[in-house]
mmCIF file with all atom_site columns, C-alpha atoms in Angstrom:
data_model
loop_
_atom_site.group_PDB
_atom_site.id
_atom_site.type_symbol
_atom_site.label_atom_id
_atom_site.label_alt_id
_atom_site.label_comp_id
_atom_site.label_asym_id
_atom_site.label_entity_id
_atom_site.label_seq_id
_atom_site.pdbx_PDB_ins_code
_atom_site.Cartn_x
_atom_site.Cartn_y
_atom_site.Cartn_z
_atom_site.occupancy
_atom_site.B_iso_or_equiv
_atom_site.pdbx_formal_charge
_atom_site.auth_seq_id
_atom_site.auth_comp_id
_atom_site.auth_asym_id
_atom_site.auth_atom_id
_atom_site.pdbx_PDB_model_num
ATOM 1   C CA . MET A 1 1   ? 150.575 85.473 76.759 1.00 45.00 ? 1   MET A CA 1
ATOM 2   C CA . ALA A 1 2   ? 149.072 82.010 76.404 1.00 47.00 ? 2   ALA A CA 1
ATOM 3   C CA . ALA A 1 3   ? 146.566 82.904 73.700 1.00 44.00 ? 3   ALA A CA 1
ATOM 4   C CA . VAL A 1 4   ? 149.269 84.428 71.513 1.00 44.00 ? 4   VAL A CA 1
ATOM 5   C CA . ALA A 1 5   ? 151.573 81.454 72.066 1.00 48.00 ? 5   ALA A CA 1
ATOM 6   C CA . ALA A 1 6   ? 148.677 79.192 71.091 1.00 47.00 ? 6   ALA A CA 1
ATOM 7   C CA . VAL A 1 7   ? 148.926 80.401 67.502 1.00 46.00 ? 7   VAL A CA 1
ATOM 8   C CA . ALA A 1 8   ? 152.206 78.499 67.194 1.00 43.00 ? 8   ALA A CA 1
ATOM 9   C CA . ALA A 1 9   ? 150.210 75.273 67.447 1.00 47.00 ? 9   ALA A CA 1
ATOM 10  C CA . LEU A 1 10  ? 148.026 76.326 64.516 1.00 53.00 ? 10  LEU A CA 1
ATOM 11  C CA . VAL A 1 11  ? 150.349 78.181 62.143 1.00 49.00 ? 11  VAL A CA 1
ATOM 12  C CA . VAL A 1 12  ? 152.527 76.278 59.668 1.00 45.00 ? 12  VAL A CA 1
ATOM 13  C CA . PRO A 1 13  ? 156.079 77.631 59.089 1.00 43.00 ? 13  PRO A CA 1
ATOM 14  C CA . ALA A 1 14  ? 156.648 79.077 55.617 1.00 42.00 ? 14  ALA A CA 1
ATOM 15  C CA . ALA A 1 15  ? 159.135 76.388 54.545 1.00 41.00 ? 15  ALA A CA 1
ATOM 16  C CA . SER A 1 16  ? 156.793 73.592 55.590 1.00 50.00 ? 16  SER A CA 1
ATOM 17  C CA . ALA A 1 17  ? 153.862 75.333 53.916 1.00 47.00 ? 17  ALA A CA 1
ATOM 18  C CA . SER A 1 18  ? 155.705 75.523 50.594 1.00 44.00 ? 18  SER A CA 1
ATOM 19  C CA . ALA A 1 19  ? 156.570 71.823 50.780 1.00 50.00 ? 19  ALA A CA 1
ATOM 20  C CA . ALA A 1 20  ? 152.987 70.941 51.682 1.00 51.00 ? 20  ALA A CA 1
ATOM 21  C CA . VAL A 1 21  ? 151.559 72.790 48.696 1.00 48.00 ? 21  VAL A CA 1
ATOM 22  C CA . SER A 1 22  ? 154.106 71.225 46.343 1.00 45.00 ? 22  SER A CA 1
ATOM 23  C CA . ALA A 1 23  ? 152.987 67.776 47.498 1.00 47.00 ? 23  ALA A CA 1
ATOM 24  C CA . ALA A 1 24  ? 149.320 68.735 47.382 1.00 48.00 ? 24  ALA A CA 1
ATOM 25  C CA . VAL A 1 25  ? 149.445 69.848 43.760 1.00 43.00 ? 25  VAL A CA 1
ATOM 26  C CA . SER A 1 26  ? 150.300 66.273 42.746 1.00 42.00 ? 26  SER A CA 1
ATOM 27  C CA . ALA A 1 27  ? 147.618 64.731 44.970 1.00 47.00 ? 27  ALA A CA 1
ATOM 28  C CA . THR A 1 28  ? 144.925 62.753 43.183 1.00 45.00 ? 28  THR A CA 1
ATOM 29  C CA . GLY A 1 29  ? 141.639 61.302 44.284 1.00 50.00 ? 29  GLY A CA 1
ATOM 30  C CA . ALA A 1 30  ? 138.043 60.664 43.389 1.00 54.00 ? 30  ALA A CA 1
ATOM 31  C CA . GLY A 1 31  ? 134.919 62.615 44.116 1.00 55.00 ? 31  GLY A CA 1
ATOM 32  C CA . ALA A 1 32  ? 133.031 61.318 47.127 1.00 57.00 ? 32  ALA A CA 1
ATOM 33  C CA . GLY A 1 33  ? 129.935 60.774 44.988 1.00 60.00 ? 33  GLY A CA 1
ATOM 34  C CA . ALA A 1 34  ? 126.794 62.856 44.732 1.00 59.00 ? 34  ALA A CA 1
ATOM 35  C CA . GLY A 1 35  ? 125.028 63.138 48.067 1.00 72.00 ? 35  GLY A CA 1
ATOM 36  C CA . ALA A 1 36  ? 127.944 61.830 50.150 1.00 86.00 ? 36  ALA A CA 1
ATOM 37  C CA . SER A 1 37  ? 128.604 63.378 53.543 1.00 93.00 ? 37  SER A CA 1
ATOM 38  C CA . LEU A 1 38  ? 131.176 63.276 56.318 1.00 94.00 ? 38  LEU A CA 1
ATOM 39  C CA . ARG A 1 39  ? 130.022 64.132 59.821 1.00 95.00 ? 39  ARG A CA 1
ATOM 40  C CA . GLY A 1 40  ? 131.427 63.876 63.299 1.00 95.00 ? 40  GLY A CA 1
ATOM 41  C CA . TRP A 1 41  ? 133.138 65.376 66.319 1.00 96.00 ? 41  TRP A CA 1
ATOM 42  C CA . SER A 1 42  ? 136.562 64.294 67.549 1.00 95.00 ? 42  SER A CA 1
ATOM 43  C CA . GLY A 1 43  ? 138.936 65.031 70.376 1.00 95.00 ? 43  GLY A CA 1
ATOM 44  C CA . LEU A 1 44  ? 142.478 65.017 68.934 1.00 94.00 ? 44  LEU A CA 1
ATOM 45  C CA . SER A 1 45  ? 145.986 64.505 70.326 1.00 92.00 ? 45  SER A CA 1
ATOM 46  C CA . PRO A 1 46  ? 149.505 64.354 68.844 1.00 90.00 ? 46  PRO A CA 1
ATOM 47  C CA . GLN A 1 47  ? 149.835 60.916 70.471 1.00 88.00 ? 47  GLN A CA 1
ATOM 48  C CA . SER A 1 48  ? 147.496 57.951 70.882 1.00 86.00 ? 48  SER A CA 1
ATOM 49  C CA . THR A 1 49  ? 146.516 59.055 74.399 1.00 85.00 ? 49  THR A CA 1
ATOM 50  C CA . GLU A 1 50  ? 145.870 62.430 75.986 1.00 85.00 ? 50  GLU A CA 1
ATOM 51  C CA . LEU A 1 51  ? 149.064 64.518 76.051 1.00 85.00 ? 51  LEU A CA 1
ATOM 52  C CA . PRO A 1 52  ? 149.567 66.388 79.355 1.00 84.00 ? 52  PRO A CA 1
ATOM 53  C CA . GLY A 1 53  ? 149.912 70.114 78.815 1.00 82.00 ? 53  GLY A CA 1
ATOM 54  C CA . PHE A 1 54  ? 148.610 70.004 75.228 1.00 85.00 ? 54  PHE A CA 1
ATOM 55  C CA . GLY A 1 55  ? 145.121 71.239 76.092 1.00 84.00 ? 55  GLY A CA 1
ATOM 56  C CA . ASN A 1 56  ? 141.891 70.218 74.400 1.00 91.00 ? 56  ASN A CA 1
ATOM 57  C CA . LEU A 1 57  ? 141.962 70.117 70.589 1.00 94.00 ? 57  LEU A CA 1
ATOM 58  C CA . THR A 1 58  ? 138.609 69.309 68.986 1.00 95.00 ? 58  THR A CA 1
ATOM 59  C CA . LEU A 1 59  ? 137.319 69.132 65.425 1.00 97.00 ? 59  LEU A CA 1
ATOM 60  C CA . ALA A 1 60  ? 133.682 69.172 64.321 1.00 97.00 ? 60  ALA A CA 1
ATOM 61  C CA . VAL A 1 61  ? 132.800 68.596 60.682 1.00 97.00 ? 61  VAL A CA 1
ATOM 62  C CA . ASP A 1 62  ? 129.605 68.485 58.621 1.00 97.00 ? 62  ASP A CA 1
ATOM 63  C CA . ALA A 1 63  ? 130.639 68.263 54.959 1.00 96.00 ? 63  ALA A CA 1
ATOM 64  C CA . ARG A 1 64  ? 128.640 67.279 51.884 1.00 94.00 ? 64  ARG A CA 1
ATOM 65  C CA . SER A 1 65  ? 129.663 66.599 48.316 1.00 91.00 ? 65  SER A CA 1
ATOM 66  C CA . ARG A 1 66  ? 128.036 68.325 45.355 1.00 85.00 ? 66  ARG A CA 1
ATOM 67  C CA . PRO A 1 67  ? 126.823 66.633 42.159 1.00 78.00 ? 67  PRO A CA 1
ATOM 68  C CA . ALA A 1 68  ? 129.082 68.840 40.038 1.00 75.00 ? 68  ALA A CA 1
ATOM 69  C CA . GLY A 1 69  ? 132.098 68.285 42.318 1.00 76.00 ? 69  GLY A CA 1
ATOM 70  C CA . GLY A 1 70  ? 133.519 70.204 45.242 1.00 87.00 ? 70  GLY A CA 1
ATOM 71  C CA . GLY A 1 71  ? 131.564 70.354 48.438 1.00 93.00 ? 71  GLY A CA 1
ATOM 72  C CA . SER A 1 72  ? 129.736 72.429 51.025 1.00 95.00 ? 72  SER A CA 1
ATOM 73  C CA . GLY A 1 73  ? 129.280 72.508 54.761 1.00 97.00 ? 73  GLY A CA 1
ATOM 74  C CA . HIS A 1 74  ? 131.190 73.660 57.803 1.00 98.00 ? 74  HIS A CA 1
ATOM 75  C CA . ALA A 1 75  ? 134.077 72.620 60.029 1.00 98.00 ? 75  ALA A CA 1
ATOM 76  C CA . THR A 1 76  ? 135.318 74.014 63.336 1.00 97.00 ? 76  THR A CA 1
ATOM 77  C CA . ILE A 1 77  ? 138.702 73.305 64.892 1.00 96.00 ? 77  ILE A CA 1
ATOM 78  C CA . GLN A 1 78  ? 139.260 74.621 68.401 1.00 95.00 ? 78  GLN A CA 1
ATOM 79  C CA . HIS A 1 79  ? 142.169 74.482 70.842 1.00 93.00 ? 79  HIS A CA 1
ATOM 80  C CA . GLU A 1 80  ? 141.671 75.197 74.551 1.00 92.00 ? 80  GLU A CA 1
ATOM 81  C CA . PHE A 1 81  ? 144.737 75.849 76.713 1.00 90.00 ? 81  PHE A CA 1
ATOM 82  C CA . PHE A 1 82  ? 145.104 75.402 80.461 1.00 88.00 ? 82  PHE A CA 1
ATOM 83  C CA . GLU A 1 83  ? 147.575 76.253 83.223 1.00 86.00 ? 83  GLU A CA 1
ATOM 84  C CA . PRO A 1 84  ? 149.263 73.353 85.084 1.00 87.00 ? 84  PRO A CA 1
ATOM 85  C CA . ASP A 1 85  ? 146.745 73.886 87.904 1.00 87.00 ? 85  ASP A CA 1
ATOM 86  C CA . GLY A 1 86  ? 143.887 73.361 85.448 1.00 86.00 ? 86  GLY A CA 1
ATOM 87  C CA . SER A 1 87  ? 142.779 76.977 85.120 1.00 87.00 ? 87  SER A CA 1
ATOM 88  C CA . TRP A 1 88  ? 141.743 78.039 81.641 1.00 88.00 ? 88  TRP A CA 1
ATOM 89  C CA . GLN A 1 89  ? 144.264 80.151 79.682 1.00 88.00 ? 89  GLN A CA 1
ATOM 90  C CA . GLY A 1 90  ? 142.384 80.808 76.478 1.00 90.00 ? 90  GLY A CA 1
ATOM 91  C CA . THR A 1 91  ? 140.847 79.322 73.338 1.00 92.00 ? 91  THR A CA 1
ATOM 92  C CA . VAL A 1 92  ? 141.690 79.624 69.657 1.00 93.00 ? 92  VAL A CA 1
ATOM 93  C CA . ARG A 1 93  ? 138.823 78.796 67.276 1.00 94.00 ? 93  ARG A CA 1
ATOM 94  C CA . ILE A 1 94  ? 138.865 78.498 63.494 1.00 95.00 ? 94  ILE A CA 1
ATOM 95  C CA . GLU A 1 95  ? 135.654 78.325 61.463 1.00 97.00 ? 95  GLU A CA 1
ATOM 96  C CA . VAL A 1 96  ? 135.887 76.838 57.945 1.00 98.00 ? 96  VAL A CA 1
ATOM 97  C CA . ASP A 1 97  ? 133.482 76.991 54.998 1.00 98.00 ? 97  ASP A CA 1
ATOM 98  C CA . VAL A 1 98  ? 133.834 73.669 53.151 1.00 97.00 ? 98  VAL A CA 1
ATOM 99  C CA . ASP A 1 99  ? 134.569 73.749 49.394 1.00 96.00 ? 99  ASP A CA 1
ATOM 100 C CA . CYS A 1 100 ? 135.540 70.100 48.745 1.00 95.00 ? 100 CYS A CA 1
ATOM 101 C CA . LEU A 1 101 ? 134.749 66.581 49.939 1.00 94.00 ? 101 LEU A CA 1
ATOM 102 C CA . ARG A 1 102 ? 136.459 63.700 48.167 1.00 91.00 ? 102 ARG A CA 1
ATOM 103 C CA . THR A 1 103 ? 137.820 60.207 48.853 1.00 87.00 ? 103 THR A CA 1
ATOM 104 C CA . ASP A 1 104 ? 140.969 58.485 47.651 1.00 79.00 ? 104 ASP A CA 1
ATOM 105 C CA . ALA A 1 105 ? 140.840 55.567 45.223 1.00 70.00 ? 105 ALA A CA 1
ATOM 106 C CA . SER A 1 106 ? 140.597 53.016 48.057 1.00 73.00 ? 106 SER A CA 1
ATOM 107 C CA . ALA A 1 107 ? 137.837 54.960 49.878 1.00 73.00 ? 107 ALA A CA 1
ATOM 108 C CA . ARG A 1 108 ? 139.955 54.673 53.044 1.00 85.00 ? 108 ARG A CA 1
ATOM 109 C CA . THR A 1 109 ? 140.697 58.406 53.244 1.00 90.00 ? 109 THR A CA 1
ATOM 110 C CA . ALA A 1 110 ? 138.209 61.267 53.039 1.00 92.00 ? 110 ALA A CA 1
ATOM 111 C CA . VAL A 1 111 ? 139.498 64.772 52.345 1.00 94.00 ? 111 VAL A CA 1
ATOM 112 C CA . VAL A 1 112 ? 137.694 67.952 53.364 1.00 96.00 ? 112 VAL A CA 1
ATOM 113 C CA . THR A 1 113 ? 139.025 71.387 52.442 1.00 96.00 ? 113 THR A CA 1
ATOM 114 C CA . GLY A 1 114 ? 137.631 74.888 52.723 1.00 97.00 ? 114 GLY A CA 1
ATOM 115 C CA . THR A 1 115 ? 138.332 78.549 53.271 1.00 97.00 ? 115 THR A CA 1
ATOM 116 C CA . VAL A 1 116 ? 138.831 79.979 56.743 1.00 97.00 ? 116 VAL A CA 1
ATOM 117 C CA . ARG A 1 117 ? 135.814 82.106 57.628 1.00 96.00 ? 117 ARG A CA 1
ATOM 118 C CA . SER A 1 118 ? 137.300 83.355 60.909 1.00 95.00 ? 118 SER A CA 1
ATOM 119 C CA . LEU A 1 119 ? 140.055 82.853 63.483 1.00 94.00 ? 119 LEU A CA 1
ATOM 120 C CA . THR A 1 120 ? 139.090 84.127 66.923 1.00 93.00 ? 120 THR A CA 1
ATOM 121 C CA . TYR A 1 121 ? 140.424 84.099 70.460 1.00 91.00 ? 121 TYR A CA 1
ATOM 122 C CA . THR A 1 122 ? 138.553 83.887 73.722 1.00 91.00 ? 122 THR A CA 1
ATOM 123 C CA . VAL A 1 123 ? 140.598 84.862 76.778 1.00 90.00 ? 123 VAL A CA 1
ATOM 124 C CA . PRO A 1 124 ? 139.912 85.161 80.513 1.00 90.00 ? 124 PRO A CA 1
ATOM 125 C CA . PRO A 1 125 ? 138.485 88.446 81.840 1.00 92.00 ? 125 PRO A CA 1
ATOM 126 C CA . GLY A 1 126 ? 141.183 91.070 82.239 1.00 89.00 ? 126 GLY A CA 1
ATOM 127 C CA . THR A 1 127 ? 143.496 89.465 79.656 1.00 87.00 ? 127 THR A CA 1
ATOM 128 C CA . PRO A 1 128 ? 144.390 91.667 76.661 1.00 88.00 ? 128 PRO A CA 1
ATOM 129 C CA . GLN A 1 129 ? 142.785 90.469 73.435 1.00 85.00 ? 129 GLN A CA 1
ATOM 130 C CA . PRO A 1 130 ? 145.423 89.135 70.992 1.00 87.00 ? 130 PRO A CA 1
ATOM 131 C CA . PRO A 1 131 ? 145.630 90.482 67.421 1.00 88.00 ? 131 PRO A CA 1
ATOM 132 C CA . VAL A 1 132 ? 143.283 88.853 64.913 1.00 88.00 ? 132 VAL A CA 1
ATOM 133 C CA . PRO A 1 133 ? 143.534 88.467 61.128 1.00 91.00 ? 133 PRO A CA 1
ATOM 134 C CA . SER A 1 134 ? 142.321 91.183 58.809 1.00 91.00 ? 134 SER A CA 1
ATOM 135 C CA . SER A 1 135 ? 138.827 90.926 57.347 1.00 90.00 ? 135 SER A CA 1
ATOM 136 C CA . GLY A 1 136 ? 140.310 89.786 54.016 1.00 92.00 ? 136 GLY A CA 1
ATOM 137 C CA . TRP A 1 137 ? 142.231 86.822 55.464 1.00 94.00 ? 137 TRP A CA 1
ATOM 138 C CA . HIS A 1 138 ? 140.489 83.651 54.199 1.00 95.00 ? 138 HIS A CA 1
ATOM 139 C CA . PRO A 1 139 ? 143.168 81.052 53.359 1.00 95.00 ? 139 PRO A CA 1
ATOM 140 C CA . GLU A 1 140 ? 142.508 77.493 52.251 1.00 96.00 ? 140 GLU A CA 1
ATOM 141 C CA . THR A 1 141 ? 142.846 74.850 54.954 1.00 96.00 ? 141 THR A CA 1
ATOM 142 C CA . GLY A 1 142 ? 142.228 71.118 54.859 1.00 96.00 ? 142 GLY A CA 1
ATOM 143 C CA . PHE A 1 143 ? 141.622 67.920 56.813 1.00 96.00 ? 143 PHE A CA 1
ATOM 144 C CA . SER A 1 144 ? 142.086 64.233 56.035 1.00 94.00 ? 144 SER A CA 1
ATOM 145 C CA . PHE A 1 145 ? 140.013 61.562 57.779 1.00 94.00 ? 145 PHE A CA 1
ATOM 146 C CA . PHE A 1 146 ? 141.352 58.005 57.758 1.00 92.00 ? 146 PHE A CA 1
ATOM 147 C CA . LEU A 1 147 ? 138.588 55.403 57.562 1.00 88.00 ? 147 LEU A CA 1
ATOM 148 C CA . ASP A 1 148 ? 138.007 51.739 58.279 1.00 84.00 ? 148 ASP A CA 1
ATOM 149 C CA . GLY A 1 149 ? 136.284 49.480 55.757 1.00 76.00 ? 149 GLY A CA 1
ATOM 150 C CA . ALA A 1 150 ? 132.857 50.710 56.874 1.00 75.00 ? 150 ALA A CA 1
ATOM 151 C CA . GLY A 1 151 ? 133.685 54.399 56.442 1.00 75.00 ? 151 GLY A CA 1
ATOM 152 C CA . ASN A 1 152 ? 134.202 55.096 60.154 1.00 79.00 ? 152 ASN A CA 1
ATOM 153 C CA . GLY A 1 153 ? 136.961 56.648 62.231 1.00 81.00 ? 153 GLY A CA 1
ATOM 154 C CA . VAL A 1 154 ? 136.329 56.150 65.951 1.00 80.00 ? 154 VAL A CA 1
ATOM 155 C CA . ALA A 1 155 ? 138.544 56.659 68.989 1.00 71.00 ? 155 ALA A CA 1
ATOM 156 C CA . GLY A 1 156 ? 140.509 53.459 69.607 1.00 62.00 ? 156 GLY A CA 1
ATOM 157 C CA . ASP A 1 157 ? 139.513 51.989 66.241 1.00 58.00 ? 157 ASP A CA 1
ATOM 158 C CA . GLY A 1 158 ? 142.045 50.811 63.663 1.00 53.00 ? 158 GLY A CA 1
ATOM 159 C CA . SER A 1 159 ? 141.435 53.148 60.744 1.00 52.00 ? 159 SER A CA 1
ATOM 160 C CA . SER A 1 160 ? 144.739 54.957 60.375 1.00 50.00 ? 160 SER A CA 1
ATOM 161 C CA . GLY A 1 161 ? 145.959 53.279 57.219 1.00 49.00 ? 161 GLY A CA 1
ATOM 162 C CA . ASP A 1 162 ? 149.490 53.145 58.633 1.00 49.00 ? 162 ASP A CA 1
ATOM 163 C CA . GLY A 1 163 ? 149.205 49.932 60.605 1.00 48.00 ? 163 GLY A CA 1
ATOM 164 C CA . ASP A 1 164 ? 149.231 51.357 64.131 1.00 59.00 ? 164 ASP A CA 1
ATOM 165 C CA . GLY A 1 165 ? 145.608 50.489 64.859 1.00 61.00 ? 165 GLY A CA 1
ATOM 166 C CA . GLN A 1 166 ? 144.494 54.013 65.745 1.00 79.00 ? 166 GLN A CA 1
ATOM 167 C CA . ALA A 1 167 ? 142.027 56.334 64.028 1.00 89.00 ? 167 ALA A CA 1
ATOM 168 C CA . ARG A 1 168 ? 143.850 59.367 62.649 1.00 92.00 ? 168 ARG A CA 1
ATOM 169 C CA . VAL A 1 169 ? 143.124 62.859 61.327 1.00 94.00 ? 169 VAL A CA 1
ATOM 170 C CA . GLY A 1 170 ? 145.362 65.157 59.288 1.00 94.00 ? 170 GLY A CA 1
ATOM 171 C CA . TRP A 1 171 ? 145.218 68.939 59.281 1.00 94.00 ? 171 TRP A CA 1
ATOM 172 C CA . SER A 1 172 ? 147.130 71.344 57.064 1.00 94.00 ? 172 SER A CA 1
ATOM 173 C CA . GLY A 1 173 ? 147.132 74.165 59.614 1.00 92.00 ? 173 GLY A CA 1
ATOM 174 C CA . VAL A 1 174 ? 146.869 77.787 58.488 1.00 93.00 ? 174 VAL A CA 1
ATOM 175 C CA . PRO A 1 175 ? 149.462 80.309 57.282 1.00 92.00 ? 175 PRO A CA 1
ATOM 176 C CA . ASP A 1 176 ? 150.779 83.014 59.612 1.00 90.00 ? 176 ASP A CA 1
ATOM 177 C CA . PHE A 1 177 ? 148.344 85.914 59.298 1.00 90.00 ? 177 PHE A CA 1
ATOM 178 C CA . ASN A 1 178 ? 151.003 88.277 60.672 1.00 88.00 ? 178 ASN A CA 1
ATOM 179 C CA . ASP A 1 179 ? 153.153 87.598 57.595 1.00 88.00 ? 179 ASP A CA 1
ATOM 180 C CA . PRO A 1 180 ? 151.606 88.874 54.339 1.00 84.00 ? 180 PRO A CA 1
ATOM 181 C CA . THR A 1 181 ? 154.159 86.848 52.339 1.00 87.00 ? 181 THR A CA 1
ATOM 182 C CA . ALA A 1 182 ? 153.318 83.552 54.052 1.00 88.00 ? 182 ALA A CA 1
ATOM 183 C CA . PRO A 1 183 ? 152.486 80.882 51.448 1.00 89.00 ? 183 PRO A CA 1
ATOM 184 C CA . PRO A 1 184 ? 149.293 78.807 51.641 1.00 90.00 ? 184 PRO A CA 1
ATOM 185 C CA . THR A 1 185 ? 149.426 75.556 53.597 1.00 92.00 ? 185 THR A CA 1
ATOM 186 C CA . THR A 1 186 ? 147.303 73.550 51.171 1.00 94.00 ? 186 THR A CA 1
ATOM 187 C CA . VAL A 1 187 ? 145.139 73.760 48.045 1.00 94.00 ? 187 VAL A CA 1
ATOM 188 C CA . LYS A 1 188 ? 141.538 72.816 47.379 1.00 94.00 ? 188 LYS A CA 1
ATOM 189 C CA . CYS A 1 189 ? 140.817 69.059 47.612 1.00 93.00 ? 189 CYS A CA 1
ATOM 190 C CA . ALA A 1 190 ? 144.402 68.188 48.705 1.00 93.00 ? 190 ALA A CA 1
ATOM 191 C CA . ALA A 1 191 ? 145.078 65.595 51.414 1.00 91.00 ? 191 ALA A CA 1
ATOM 192 C CA . SER A 1 192 ? 146.950 66.311 54.668 1.00 90.00 ? 192 SER A CA 1
ATOM 193 C CA . ALA A 1 193 ? 149.314 64.002 56.569 1.00 89.00 ? 193 ALA A CA 1
ATOM 194 C CA . PRO A 1 194 ? 147.833 62.102 59.562 1.00 88.00 ? 194 PRO A CA 1
ATOM 195 C CA . GLY A 1 195 ? 149.230 64.302 62.333 1.00 90.00 ? 195 GLY A CA 1
ATOM 196 C CA . PHE A 1 196 ? 146.666 63.634 65.082 1.00 93.00 ? 196 PHE A CA 1
ATOM 197 C CA . TYR A 1 197 ? 145.104 60.635 66.823 1.00 93.00 ? 197 TYR A CA 1
ATOM 198 C CA . VAL A 1 198 ? 141.385 60.449 67.573 1.00 94.00 ? 198 VAL A CA 1
ATOM 199 C CA . ILE A 1 199 ? 141.157 59.996 71.350 1.00 93.00 ? 199 ILE A CA 1
ATOM 200 C CA . GLU A 1 200 ? 137.479 60.847 71.767 1.00 93.00 ? 200 GLU A CA 1
ATOM 201 C CA . GLY A 1 201 ? 134.407 60.716 69.531 1.00 94.00 ? 201 GLY A CA 1
ATOM 202 C CA . GLY A 1 202 ? 134.827 60.007 65.832 1.00 93.00 ? 202 GLY A CA 1
ATOM 203 C CA . TYR A 1 203 ? 133.425 60.588 62.361 1.00 94.00 ? 203 TYR A CA 1
ATOM 204 C CA . ARG A 1 204 ? 131.663 58.711 59.571 1.00 92.00 ? 204 ARG A CA 1
ATOM 205 C CA . LEU A 1 205 ? 131.540 58.912 55.801 1.00 91.00 ? 205 LEU A CA 1
ATOM 206 C CA . HIS A 1 206 ? 128.034 58.327 54.437 1.00 88.00 ? 206 HIS A CA 1
ATOM 207 C CA . ALA A 1 207 ? 127.832 57.260 50.791 1.00 77.00 ? 207 ALA A CA 1
ATOM 208 C CA . ARG A 1 208 ? 124.656 59.322 50.470 1.00 66.00 ? 208 ARG A CA 1
ATOM 209 C CA . GLY A 1 209 ? 123.737 62.240 52.789 1.00 49.00 ? 209 GLY A CA 1
#
């Protein structure tokens, strides 16, 4: 079933999750400053152009920093899947309640983390509904946004920080909700590796909301 298989694109294997958290614990950075915000909508791809067969992966974010640290706001990451003939297979959607917005020392990377509010599937009529997480499943997840000197990350713009001239976004993924022993994929305020290219839209860090 396509919707069930779609989870594989979102879930991080246990071994990788443990390594990610180990790296995240040592991550350092600065608060984004009172009143700072990060807003935008982006179409994402594992490569610098649209990847055939990957579907539509989008990320919307509206995050704000707090004077005492941490953050608030909301993020939504959604993956739509399609058959080779273009017919829709299903959609996986994750809603996130933001708990941190910070930047690195160079202000070229903004980090947004939060707890998963919900993971839901939408499937075509007549398709069995896949299993969903329990009501108590609210793991930490996180995103990193790589910025140019003006605080922007726009499709086709050089803001990756790795010299390839493409805006990038990192995402920690989420642990496997079918495995109660699955470790977390990140911790609050930790950065994620730049795993996706921005191929549509973009985002902007505002020094003050």
